[in-house]
Every structure is written in C-alpha cells, then in structure tokens.
PDB file of C-alpha atoms in Angstrom:
ATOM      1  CA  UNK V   1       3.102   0.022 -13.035  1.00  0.00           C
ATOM      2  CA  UNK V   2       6.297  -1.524 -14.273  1.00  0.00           C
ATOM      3  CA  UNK V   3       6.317  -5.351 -13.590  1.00  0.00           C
ATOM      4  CA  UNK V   4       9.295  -7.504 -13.483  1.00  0.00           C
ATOM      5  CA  UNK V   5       7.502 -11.454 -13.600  1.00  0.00           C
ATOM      6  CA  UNK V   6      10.473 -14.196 -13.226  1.00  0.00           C
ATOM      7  CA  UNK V   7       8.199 -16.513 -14.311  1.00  0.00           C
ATOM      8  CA  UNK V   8       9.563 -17.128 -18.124  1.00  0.00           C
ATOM      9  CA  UNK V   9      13.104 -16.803 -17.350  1.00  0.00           C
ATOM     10  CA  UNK V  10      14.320 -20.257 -15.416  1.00  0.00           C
ATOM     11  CA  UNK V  11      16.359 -20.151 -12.472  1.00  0.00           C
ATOM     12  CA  UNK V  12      17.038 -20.721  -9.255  1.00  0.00           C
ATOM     13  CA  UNK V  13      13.713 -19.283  -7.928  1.00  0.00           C
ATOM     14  CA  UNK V  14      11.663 -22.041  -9.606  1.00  0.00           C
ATOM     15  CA  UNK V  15      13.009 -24.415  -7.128  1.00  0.00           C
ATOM     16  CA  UNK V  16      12.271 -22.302  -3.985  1.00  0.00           C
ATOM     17  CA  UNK V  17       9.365 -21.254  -5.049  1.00  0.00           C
ATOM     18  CA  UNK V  18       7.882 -24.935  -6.133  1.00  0.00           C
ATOM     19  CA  UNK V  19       9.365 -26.365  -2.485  1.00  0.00           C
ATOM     20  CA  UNK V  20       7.316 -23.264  -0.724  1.00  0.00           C
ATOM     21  CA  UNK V  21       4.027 -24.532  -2.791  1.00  0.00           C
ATOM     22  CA  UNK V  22       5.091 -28.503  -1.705  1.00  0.00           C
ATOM     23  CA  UNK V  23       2.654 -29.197   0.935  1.00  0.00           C
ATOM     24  CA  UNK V  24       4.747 -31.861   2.057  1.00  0.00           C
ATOM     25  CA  UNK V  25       8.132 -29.213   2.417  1.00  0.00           C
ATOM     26  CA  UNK V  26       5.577 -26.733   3.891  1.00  0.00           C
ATOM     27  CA  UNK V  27       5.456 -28.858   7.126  1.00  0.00           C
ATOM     28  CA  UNK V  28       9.334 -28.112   7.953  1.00  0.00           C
ATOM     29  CA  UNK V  29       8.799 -24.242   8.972  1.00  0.00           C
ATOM     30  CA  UNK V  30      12.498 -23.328   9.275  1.00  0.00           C
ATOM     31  CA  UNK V  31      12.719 -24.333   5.510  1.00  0.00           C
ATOM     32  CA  UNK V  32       9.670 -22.630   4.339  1.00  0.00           C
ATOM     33  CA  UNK V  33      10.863 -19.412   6.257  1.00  0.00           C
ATOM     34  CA  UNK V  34      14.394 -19.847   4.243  1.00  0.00           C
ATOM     35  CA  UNK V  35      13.460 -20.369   0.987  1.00  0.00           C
ATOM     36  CA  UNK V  36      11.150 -16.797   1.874  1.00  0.00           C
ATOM     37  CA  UNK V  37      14.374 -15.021   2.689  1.00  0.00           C
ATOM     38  CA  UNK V  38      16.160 -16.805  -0.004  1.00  0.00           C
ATOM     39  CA  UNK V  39      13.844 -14.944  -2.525  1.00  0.00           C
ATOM     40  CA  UNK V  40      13.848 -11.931  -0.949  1.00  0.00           C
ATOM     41  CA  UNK V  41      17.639 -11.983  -1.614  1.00  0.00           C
ATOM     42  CA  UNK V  42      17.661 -12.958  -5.593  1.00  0.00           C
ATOM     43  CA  UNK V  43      14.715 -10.006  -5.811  1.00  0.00           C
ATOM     44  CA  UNK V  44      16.561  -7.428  -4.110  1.00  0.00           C
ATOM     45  CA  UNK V  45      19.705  -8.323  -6.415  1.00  0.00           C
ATOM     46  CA  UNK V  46      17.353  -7.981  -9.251  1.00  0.00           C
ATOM     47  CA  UNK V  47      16.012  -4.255  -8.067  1.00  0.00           C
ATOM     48  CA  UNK V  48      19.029  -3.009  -7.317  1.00  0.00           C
ATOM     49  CA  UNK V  49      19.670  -2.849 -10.517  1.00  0.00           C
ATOM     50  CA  UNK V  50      17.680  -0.246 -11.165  1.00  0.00           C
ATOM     51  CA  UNK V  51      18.259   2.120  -8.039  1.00  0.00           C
ATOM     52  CA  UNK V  52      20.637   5.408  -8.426  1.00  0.00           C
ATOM     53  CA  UNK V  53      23.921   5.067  -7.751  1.00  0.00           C
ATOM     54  CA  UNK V  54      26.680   8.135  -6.802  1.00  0.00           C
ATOM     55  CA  UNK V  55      30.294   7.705  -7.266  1.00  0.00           C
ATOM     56  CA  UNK V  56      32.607   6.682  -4.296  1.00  0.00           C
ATOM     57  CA  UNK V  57      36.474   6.662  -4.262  1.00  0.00           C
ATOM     58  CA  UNK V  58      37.590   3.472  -2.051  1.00  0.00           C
ATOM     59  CA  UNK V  59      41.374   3.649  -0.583  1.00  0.00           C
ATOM     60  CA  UNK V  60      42.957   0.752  -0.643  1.00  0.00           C
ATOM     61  CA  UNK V  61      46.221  -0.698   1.206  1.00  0.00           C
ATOM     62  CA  UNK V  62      47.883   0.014  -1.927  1.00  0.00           C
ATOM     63  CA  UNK V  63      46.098   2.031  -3.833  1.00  0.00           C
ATOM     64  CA  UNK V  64      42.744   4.133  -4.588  1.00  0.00           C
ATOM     65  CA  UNK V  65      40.075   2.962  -7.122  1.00  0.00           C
ATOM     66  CA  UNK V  66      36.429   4.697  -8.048  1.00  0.00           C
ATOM     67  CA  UNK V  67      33.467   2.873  -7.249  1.00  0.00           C
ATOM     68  CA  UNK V  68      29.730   3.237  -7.719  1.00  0.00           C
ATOM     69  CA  UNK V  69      27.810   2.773  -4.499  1.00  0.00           C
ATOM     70  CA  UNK V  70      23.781   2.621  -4.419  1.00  0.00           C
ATOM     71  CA  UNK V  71      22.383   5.994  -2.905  1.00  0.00           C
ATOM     72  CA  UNK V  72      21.510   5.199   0.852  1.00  0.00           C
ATOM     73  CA  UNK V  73      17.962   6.500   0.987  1.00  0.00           C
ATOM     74  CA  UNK V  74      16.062   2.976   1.467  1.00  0.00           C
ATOM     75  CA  UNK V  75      13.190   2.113   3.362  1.00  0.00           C
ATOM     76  CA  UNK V  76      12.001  -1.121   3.991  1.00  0.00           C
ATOM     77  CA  UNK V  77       8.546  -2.186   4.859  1.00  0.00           C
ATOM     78  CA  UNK V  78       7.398  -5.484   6.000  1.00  0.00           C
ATOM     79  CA  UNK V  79       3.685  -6.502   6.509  1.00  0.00           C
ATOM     80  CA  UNK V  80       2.946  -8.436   9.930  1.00  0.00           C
ATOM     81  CA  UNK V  81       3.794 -11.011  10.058  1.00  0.00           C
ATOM     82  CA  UNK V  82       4.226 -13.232   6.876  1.00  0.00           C
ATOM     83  CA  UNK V  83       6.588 -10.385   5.590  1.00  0.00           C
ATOM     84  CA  UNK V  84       9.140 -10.966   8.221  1.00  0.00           C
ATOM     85  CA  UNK V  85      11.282 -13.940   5.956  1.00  0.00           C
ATOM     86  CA  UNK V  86      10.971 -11.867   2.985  1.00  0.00           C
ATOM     87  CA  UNK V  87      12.187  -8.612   5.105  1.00  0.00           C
ATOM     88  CA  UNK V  88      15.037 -10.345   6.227  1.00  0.00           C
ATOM     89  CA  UNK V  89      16.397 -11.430   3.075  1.00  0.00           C
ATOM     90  CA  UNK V  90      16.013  -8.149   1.454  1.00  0.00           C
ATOM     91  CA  UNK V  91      17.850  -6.706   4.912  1.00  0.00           C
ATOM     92  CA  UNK V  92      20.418  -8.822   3.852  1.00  0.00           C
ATOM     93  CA  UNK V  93      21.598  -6.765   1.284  1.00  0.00           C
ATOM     94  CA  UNK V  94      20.260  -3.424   2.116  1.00  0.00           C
ATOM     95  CA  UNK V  95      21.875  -3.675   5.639  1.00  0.00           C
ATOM     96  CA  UNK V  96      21.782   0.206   5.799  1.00  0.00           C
ATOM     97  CA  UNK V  97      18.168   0.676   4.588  1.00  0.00           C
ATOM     98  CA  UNK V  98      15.714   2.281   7.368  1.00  0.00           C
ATOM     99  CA  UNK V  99      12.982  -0.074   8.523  1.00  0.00           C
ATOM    100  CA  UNK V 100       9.087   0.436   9.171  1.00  0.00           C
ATOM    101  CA  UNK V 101       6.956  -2.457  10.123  1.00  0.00           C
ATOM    102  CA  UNK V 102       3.080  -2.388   9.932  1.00  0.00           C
ATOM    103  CA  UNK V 103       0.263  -4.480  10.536  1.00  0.00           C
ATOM    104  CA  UNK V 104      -2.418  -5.347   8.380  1.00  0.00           C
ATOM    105  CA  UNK V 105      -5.361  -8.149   8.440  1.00  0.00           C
ATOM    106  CA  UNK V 106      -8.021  -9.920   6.806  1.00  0.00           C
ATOM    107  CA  UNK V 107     -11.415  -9.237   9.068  1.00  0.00           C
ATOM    108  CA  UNK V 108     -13.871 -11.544   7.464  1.00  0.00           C
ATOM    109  CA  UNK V 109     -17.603  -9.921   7.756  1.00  0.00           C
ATOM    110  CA  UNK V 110     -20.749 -12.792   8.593  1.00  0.00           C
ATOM    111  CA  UNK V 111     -22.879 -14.447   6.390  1.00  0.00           C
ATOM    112  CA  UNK V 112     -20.579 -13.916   3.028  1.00  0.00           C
ATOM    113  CA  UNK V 113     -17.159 -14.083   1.583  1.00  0.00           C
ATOM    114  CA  UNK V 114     -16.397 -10.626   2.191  1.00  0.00           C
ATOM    115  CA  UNK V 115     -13.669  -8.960   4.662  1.00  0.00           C
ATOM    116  CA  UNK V 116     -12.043  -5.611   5.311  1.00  0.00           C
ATOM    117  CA  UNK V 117      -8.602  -5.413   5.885  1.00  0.00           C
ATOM    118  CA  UNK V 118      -7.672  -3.957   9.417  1.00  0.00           C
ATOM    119  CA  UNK V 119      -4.474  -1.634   9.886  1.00  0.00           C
ATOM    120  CA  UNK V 120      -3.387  -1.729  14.064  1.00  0.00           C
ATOM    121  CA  UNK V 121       0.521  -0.835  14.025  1.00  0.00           C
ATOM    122  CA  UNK V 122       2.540   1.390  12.402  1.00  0.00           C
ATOM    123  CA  UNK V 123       6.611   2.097  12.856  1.00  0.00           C
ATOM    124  CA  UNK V 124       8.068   3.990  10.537  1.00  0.00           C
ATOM    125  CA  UNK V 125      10.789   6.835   9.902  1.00  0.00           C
ATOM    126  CA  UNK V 126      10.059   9.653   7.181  1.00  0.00           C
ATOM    127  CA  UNK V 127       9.660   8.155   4.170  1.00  0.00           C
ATOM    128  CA  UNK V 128       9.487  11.963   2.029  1.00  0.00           C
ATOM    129  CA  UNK V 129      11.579  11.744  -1.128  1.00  0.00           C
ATOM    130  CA  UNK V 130      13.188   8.262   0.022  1.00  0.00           C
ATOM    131  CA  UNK V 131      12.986   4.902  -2.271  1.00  0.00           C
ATOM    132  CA  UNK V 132      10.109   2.222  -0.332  1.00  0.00           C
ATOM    133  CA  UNK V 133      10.062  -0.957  -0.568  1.00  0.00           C
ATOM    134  CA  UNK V 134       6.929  -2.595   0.341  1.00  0.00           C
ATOM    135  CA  UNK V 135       7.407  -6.223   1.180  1.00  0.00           C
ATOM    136  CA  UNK V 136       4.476  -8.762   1.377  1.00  0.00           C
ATOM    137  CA  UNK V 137       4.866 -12.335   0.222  1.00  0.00           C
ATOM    138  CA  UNK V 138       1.422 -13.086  -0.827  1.00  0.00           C
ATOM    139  CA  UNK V 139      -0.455 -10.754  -3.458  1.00  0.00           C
ATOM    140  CA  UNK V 140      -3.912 -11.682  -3.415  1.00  0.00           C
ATOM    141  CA  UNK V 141      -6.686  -9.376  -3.849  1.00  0.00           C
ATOM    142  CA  UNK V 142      -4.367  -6.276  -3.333  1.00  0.00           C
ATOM    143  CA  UNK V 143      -6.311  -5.222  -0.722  1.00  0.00           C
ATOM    144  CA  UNK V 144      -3.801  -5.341   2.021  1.00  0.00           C
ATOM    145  CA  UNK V 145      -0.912  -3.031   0.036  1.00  0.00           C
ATOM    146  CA  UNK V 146      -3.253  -0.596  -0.741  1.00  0.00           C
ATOM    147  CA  UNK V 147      -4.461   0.142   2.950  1.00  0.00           C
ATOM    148  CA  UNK V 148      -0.452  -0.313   3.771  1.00  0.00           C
ATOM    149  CA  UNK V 149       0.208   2.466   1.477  1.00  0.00           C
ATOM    150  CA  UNK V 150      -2.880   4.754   2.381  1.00  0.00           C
ATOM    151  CA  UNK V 151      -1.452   4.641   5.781  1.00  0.00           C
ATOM    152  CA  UNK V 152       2.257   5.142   5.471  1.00  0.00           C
ATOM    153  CA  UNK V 153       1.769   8.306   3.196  1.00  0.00           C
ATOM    154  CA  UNK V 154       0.778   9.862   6.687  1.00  0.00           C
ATOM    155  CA  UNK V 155       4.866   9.436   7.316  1.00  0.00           C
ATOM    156  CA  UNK V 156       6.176  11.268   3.589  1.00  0.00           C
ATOM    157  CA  UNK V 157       5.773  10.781  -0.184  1.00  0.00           C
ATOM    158  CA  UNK V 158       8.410   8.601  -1.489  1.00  0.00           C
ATOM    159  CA  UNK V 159      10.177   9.613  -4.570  1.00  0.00           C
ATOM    160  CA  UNK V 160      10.054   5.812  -5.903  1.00  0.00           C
ATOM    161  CA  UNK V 161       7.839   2.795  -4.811  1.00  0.00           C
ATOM    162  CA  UNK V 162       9.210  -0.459  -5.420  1.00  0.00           C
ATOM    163  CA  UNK V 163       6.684  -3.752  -4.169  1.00  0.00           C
ATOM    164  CA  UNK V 164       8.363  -7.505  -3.217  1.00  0.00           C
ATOM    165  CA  UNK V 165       6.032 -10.064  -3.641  1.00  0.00           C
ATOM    166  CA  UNK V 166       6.705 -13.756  -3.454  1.00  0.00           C
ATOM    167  CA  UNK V 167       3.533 -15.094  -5.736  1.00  0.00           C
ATOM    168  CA  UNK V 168       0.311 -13.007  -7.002  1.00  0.00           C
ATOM    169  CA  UNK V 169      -2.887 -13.624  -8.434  1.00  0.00           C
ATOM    170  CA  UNK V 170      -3.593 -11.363 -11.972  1.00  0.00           C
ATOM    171  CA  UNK V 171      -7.034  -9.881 -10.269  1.00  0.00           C
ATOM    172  CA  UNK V 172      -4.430  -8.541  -7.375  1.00  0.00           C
ATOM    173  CA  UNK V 173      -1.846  -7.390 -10.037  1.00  0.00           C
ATOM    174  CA  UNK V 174      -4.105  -5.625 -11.777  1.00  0.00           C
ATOM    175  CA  UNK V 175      -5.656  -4.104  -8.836  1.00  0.00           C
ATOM    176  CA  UNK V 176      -2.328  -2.500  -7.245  1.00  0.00           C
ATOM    177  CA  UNK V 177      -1.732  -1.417 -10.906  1.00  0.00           C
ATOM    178  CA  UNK V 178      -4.557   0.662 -10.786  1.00  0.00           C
ATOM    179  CA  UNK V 179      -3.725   2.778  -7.301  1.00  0.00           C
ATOM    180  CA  UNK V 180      -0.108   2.940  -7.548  1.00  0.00           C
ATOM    181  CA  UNK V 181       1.810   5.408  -9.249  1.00  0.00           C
ATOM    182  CA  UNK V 182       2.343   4.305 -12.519  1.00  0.00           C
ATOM    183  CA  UNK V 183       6.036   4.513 -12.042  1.00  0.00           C
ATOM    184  CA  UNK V 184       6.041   1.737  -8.979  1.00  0.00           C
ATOM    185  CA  UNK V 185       8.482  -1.058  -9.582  1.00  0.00           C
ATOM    186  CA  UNK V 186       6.700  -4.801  -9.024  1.00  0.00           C
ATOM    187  CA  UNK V 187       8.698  -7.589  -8.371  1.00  0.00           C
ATOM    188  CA  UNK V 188       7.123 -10.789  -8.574  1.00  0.00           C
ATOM    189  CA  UNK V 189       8.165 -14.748  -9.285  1.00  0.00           C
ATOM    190  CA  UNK V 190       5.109 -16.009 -10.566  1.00  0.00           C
ATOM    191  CA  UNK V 191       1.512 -14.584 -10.866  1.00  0.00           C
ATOM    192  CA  UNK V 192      -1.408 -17.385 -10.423  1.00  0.00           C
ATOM    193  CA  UNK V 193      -4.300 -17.022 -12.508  1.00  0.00           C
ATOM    194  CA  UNK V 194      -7.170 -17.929 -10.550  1.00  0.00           C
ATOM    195  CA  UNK V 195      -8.472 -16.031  -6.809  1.00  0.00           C
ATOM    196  CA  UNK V 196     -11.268 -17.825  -5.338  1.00  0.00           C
ATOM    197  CA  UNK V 197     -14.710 -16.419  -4.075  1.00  0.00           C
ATOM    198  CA  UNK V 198     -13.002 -15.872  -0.595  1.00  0.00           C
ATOM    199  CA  UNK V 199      -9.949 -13.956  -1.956  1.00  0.00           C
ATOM    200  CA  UNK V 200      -7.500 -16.847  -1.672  1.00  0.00           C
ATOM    201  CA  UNK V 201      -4.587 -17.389  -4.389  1.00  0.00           C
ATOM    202  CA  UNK V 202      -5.053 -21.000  -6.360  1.00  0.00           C
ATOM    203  CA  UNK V 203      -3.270 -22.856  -6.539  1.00  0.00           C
ATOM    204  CA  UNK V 204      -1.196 -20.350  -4.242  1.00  0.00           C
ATOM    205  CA  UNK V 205       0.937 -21.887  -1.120  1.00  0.00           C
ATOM    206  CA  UNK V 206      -1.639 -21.353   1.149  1.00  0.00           C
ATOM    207  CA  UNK V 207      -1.070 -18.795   4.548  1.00  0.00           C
ATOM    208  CA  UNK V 208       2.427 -17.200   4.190  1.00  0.00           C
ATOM    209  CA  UNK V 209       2.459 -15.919   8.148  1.00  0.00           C
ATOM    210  CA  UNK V 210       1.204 -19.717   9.717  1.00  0.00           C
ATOM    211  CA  UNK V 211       3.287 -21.748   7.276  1.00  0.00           C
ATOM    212  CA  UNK V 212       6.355 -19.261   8.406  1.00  0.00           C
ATOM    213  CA  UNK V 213       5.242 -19.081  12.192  1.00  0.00           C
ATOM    214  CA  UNK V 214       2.601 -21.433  13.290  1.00  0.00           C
ATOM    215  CA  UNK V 215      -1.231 -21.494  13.465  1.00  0.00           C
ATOM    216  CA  UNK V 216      -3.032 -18.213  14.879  1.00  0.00           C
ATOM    217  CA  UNK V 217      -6.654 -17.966  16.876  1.00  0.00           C
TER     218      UNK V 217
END
C-alpha cells in the first residue's frame, strides 16, 4: 500500500483536524461536519495529483489553448453515515465522479469486546476498470473497509483503489495494508498510535457519524 501521512508536513489540516479532536468545538455539529468536508477537499487536491490526465483543447473568446483534464472515470464511495462530510468535500471537486453509498456497522457480540461489522445497503454503478475512492473518516481496526470492499467487488474490479481517511490508528493501517492491493493509494492526516481493547482510536475524536449527525439508539 502506498501511504500519503500529512502528519510531518504542517499546514492547514493541523488546525481542522485539532478543532475536530476539541471536545469543546465537537459540541457545534455544523462546524465539526465542515471542517470533515474541509479535509476531504485539501485530500482530494492532494490525490489528484496522481490520477491520469488526457489532453483537452479549450476554445476561448479569443483564442484556443491545450489543457490537461483528469480522465473522468471516478467513483466515489462513502460509508453510512459518518462518511457523508468527507463525501461531500471530495464531491466538491470531483463534481463529475459517479457515486455509490454503502452501509456498514459495528455489531458488538455479549459478554466481550468483540463485534462483527454488518453490511445492509449497497448503491453503486460498475466500478470495472474505473478509479474508487473509498471514503471513511475514521480508520480504526480496518474492519469496516475491508467488508466495504469485499462487497463492492460484486459491482467490478477497479483499475486503481485510492482510500480517504480523516485519522487512523497504526493496528488499522497495517491491517488494510495487508488486504488491499499493494498498489492502493492511502490518504491519511494523522495516524494515532494506540486502539483500545474495544477497537476505539485514542486519543481519536471519538464517533465521526454522532458528532456529524446526532446520537443514534
């Protein structure tokens, strides 16, 4: 897996990224929910440079001039429901990428720390020899990409794999590393260090989808 960490190189994203983990912040959702979509913007300007590109000729009022356009053969994948923020701020700037939505959950098993993750809902177009772009804010154990990926290969296989995350924990990193192609593309801000027994990033933000959306049963 080829990993692009942000974490050395200061900029812009340490601020959102240190007002998503404020638990103070946290409380104003429309914020929290921006500074999401404001990441998924400054990563999706980072990956795109490294997508194919074809050669356009633009006309102008007074004039012609040769461009180079990114190849139109995107599509974006959001996890339900925390992914929605990111989504939108990578839809931002891929405004003609296809979409696919799918949802995916912890189900925590009795009498221990273990869960299984749960796929329900799946909407997608073809995804056979396209570029995907998996987005889910919050890489914990890895879990949840890897039974998001087991289940949209039933729609194609992608010629590239690139994966949006917002923060990680190394266990998860590692873990995705190890099932994805080795040619996947991760783009991550930071990577925390410690997971706890229960599977939760530390010192993490805590739950992407309630801080972005409210509580759930």
């Amino acid at each position: 897996m080829i990993i692009h960490n942000f974490e050395q190189a200061h900029s812009i994203l340490n601020q959102f990224i240190a007002e998503l983990r404020d638990k103070e912040i946290q409380k104003d959702a429309m914020r929290f929910r921006k500074n999401v979509e404001r990441i998924g913007e400054i990563l999706g300007y980072e990956m795109s440079k490294t997508l194919p590109y074809h050669k356009h000729t633009v006309h102008t009022p007074l004039g012609k001039k040769e461009s180079f356009l990114p190849n139109n053969d995107l599509v974006l994948c959001s996890i339900l429901r925390a992914g929605l923020p990111l989504h939108q701020g990578l839809l931002n700037f891929y405004d003609k990428a296809e979409n696919a939505f799918i949802s995916a959950f912890r189900h925590h098993l009795e009498a221990d720390n273990s869960f299984e993750i749960i796929v329900k809902y799946l909407a997608a177009p073809s995804i056979e020899g396209k570029t995907l772009i998996l987005a889910d804010p919050m890489l914990a154990t890895g879990k949840t990409l890897e039974n998001v990926y087991k289940a949209i290969l039933k729609h194609g296989q992608p010629k590239q794999i690139h994966i949006i995350s917002i923060i990680g924990s190394q266990v998860g990193v590692d873990y995705i590393a190890s099932i994805f192609p080795k040619n996947t593309h991760l783009w991550i801000p930071v990577v925390d260090e410690i997971l706890s027994e229960k599977g939760y990033i530390v010192p993490g933000l805590g739950d992407a989808g309630d801080l972005s959306f409210g509580l759930k049963l």
